[in-house]
Amino acid sequence: MDYPLFKYFDPNFLKPFLTDLQKIPNLQFYFNTTVSEVTENGHYEIFLDEQKLPVITS
C-alpha cells in the first residue's frame, strides 16, 4: 500500500495519528522544530517541539 508524502502540515493535525503511524514499517519521523527539510539521502524530516518520533520518507 502506498502512503501519501506530507512535507508540510499542521502539527496539531498529526498528533492523534502518531501511535498508528509509528506502527507502519519503514516509515521514519524525526520531530524537533517546526521546520521541514529534505536531507541528502532524500528523507523528509519534520521537526516539532524537540521530539524525535517516527518523519515521512520520500
GROMACS .gro file of C-alpha atoms in nm:
model
   58
    1MET     CA    1   0.000   0.000   0.000
    2ASP     CA    2   0.128   0.346  -0.086
    3TYR     CA    3   0.107   0.625   0.168
    4PRO     CA    4   0.095   0.996   0.081
    5LEU     CA    5   0.404   1.206   0.140
    6PHE     CA    6   0.348   1.510   0.360
    7LYS     CA    7   0.620   1.772   0.352
    8TYR     CA    8   0.427   2.045   0.532
    9PHE     CA    9   0.130   2.000   0.762
   10ASP     CA   10  -0.037   2.134   1.075
   11PRO     CA   11   0.141   1.951   1.361
   12ASN     CA   12  -0.179   1.951   1.567
   13PHE     CA   13  -0.350   1.753   1.291
   14LEU     CA   14  -0.089   1.476   1.300
   15LYS     CA   15  -0.067   1.428   1.680
   16PRO     CA   16  -0.375   1.200   1.713
   17PHE     CA   17  -0.229   0.967   1.447
   18LEU     CA   18   0.128   0.933   1.580
   19THR     CA   19   0.068   0.600   1.754
   20ASP     CA   20  -0.075   0.442   1.438
   21LEU     CA   21   0.192   0.598   1.217
   22GLN     CA   22   0.469   0.456   1.436
   23LYS     CA   23   0.337   0.103   1.365
   24ILE     CA   24   0.390   0.137   0.988
   25PRO     CA   25   0.710  -0.044   0.881
   26ASN     CA   26   0.978   0.159   0.701
   27LEU     CA   27   0.817   0.490   0.798
   28GLN     CA   28   1.056   0.726   0.974
   29PHE     CA   29   0.982   1.051   1.158
   30TYR     CA   30   1.221   1.292   1.325
   31PHE     CA   31   1.035   1.574   1.501
   32ASN     CA   32   1.233   1.858   1.656
   33THR     CA   33   1.129   2.209   1.545
   34THR     CA   34   0.859   2.350   1.319
   35VAL     CA   35   1.092   2.331   1.015
   36SER     CA   36   1.060   2.071   0.740
   37GLU     CA   37   1.353   1.991   0.514
   38VAL     CA   38   1.487   1.726   0.278
   39THR     CA   39   1.810   1.560   0.383
   40GLU     CA   40   2.086   1.447   0.147
   41ASN     CA   41   1.951   1.092   0.142
   42GLY     CA   42   1.606   1.212   0.034
   43HIS     CA   43   1.433   1.181   0.370
   44TYR     CA   44   1.181   1.445   0.466
   45GLU     CA   45   1.245   1.547   0.824
   46ILE     CA   46   0.967   1.717   1.015
   47PHE     CA   47   1.079   1.883   1.335
   48LEU     CA   48   0.837   1.966   1.617
   49ASP     CA   49   0.893   2.061   1.981
   50GLU     CA   50   1.231   1.886   2.015
   51GLN     CA   51   1.067   1.542   1.999
   52LYS     CA   52   1.220   1.263   1.797
   53LEU     CA   53   0.946   1.034   1.671
   54PRO     CA   54   0.883   0.826   1.354
   55VAL     CA   55   0.938   1.154   0.961
   56ILE     CA   56   0.774   1.055   0.647
   57THR     CA   57   1.039   0.948   0.398
   58SER     CA   58   1.043   1.002   0.025
   0.00000   0.00000   0.00000
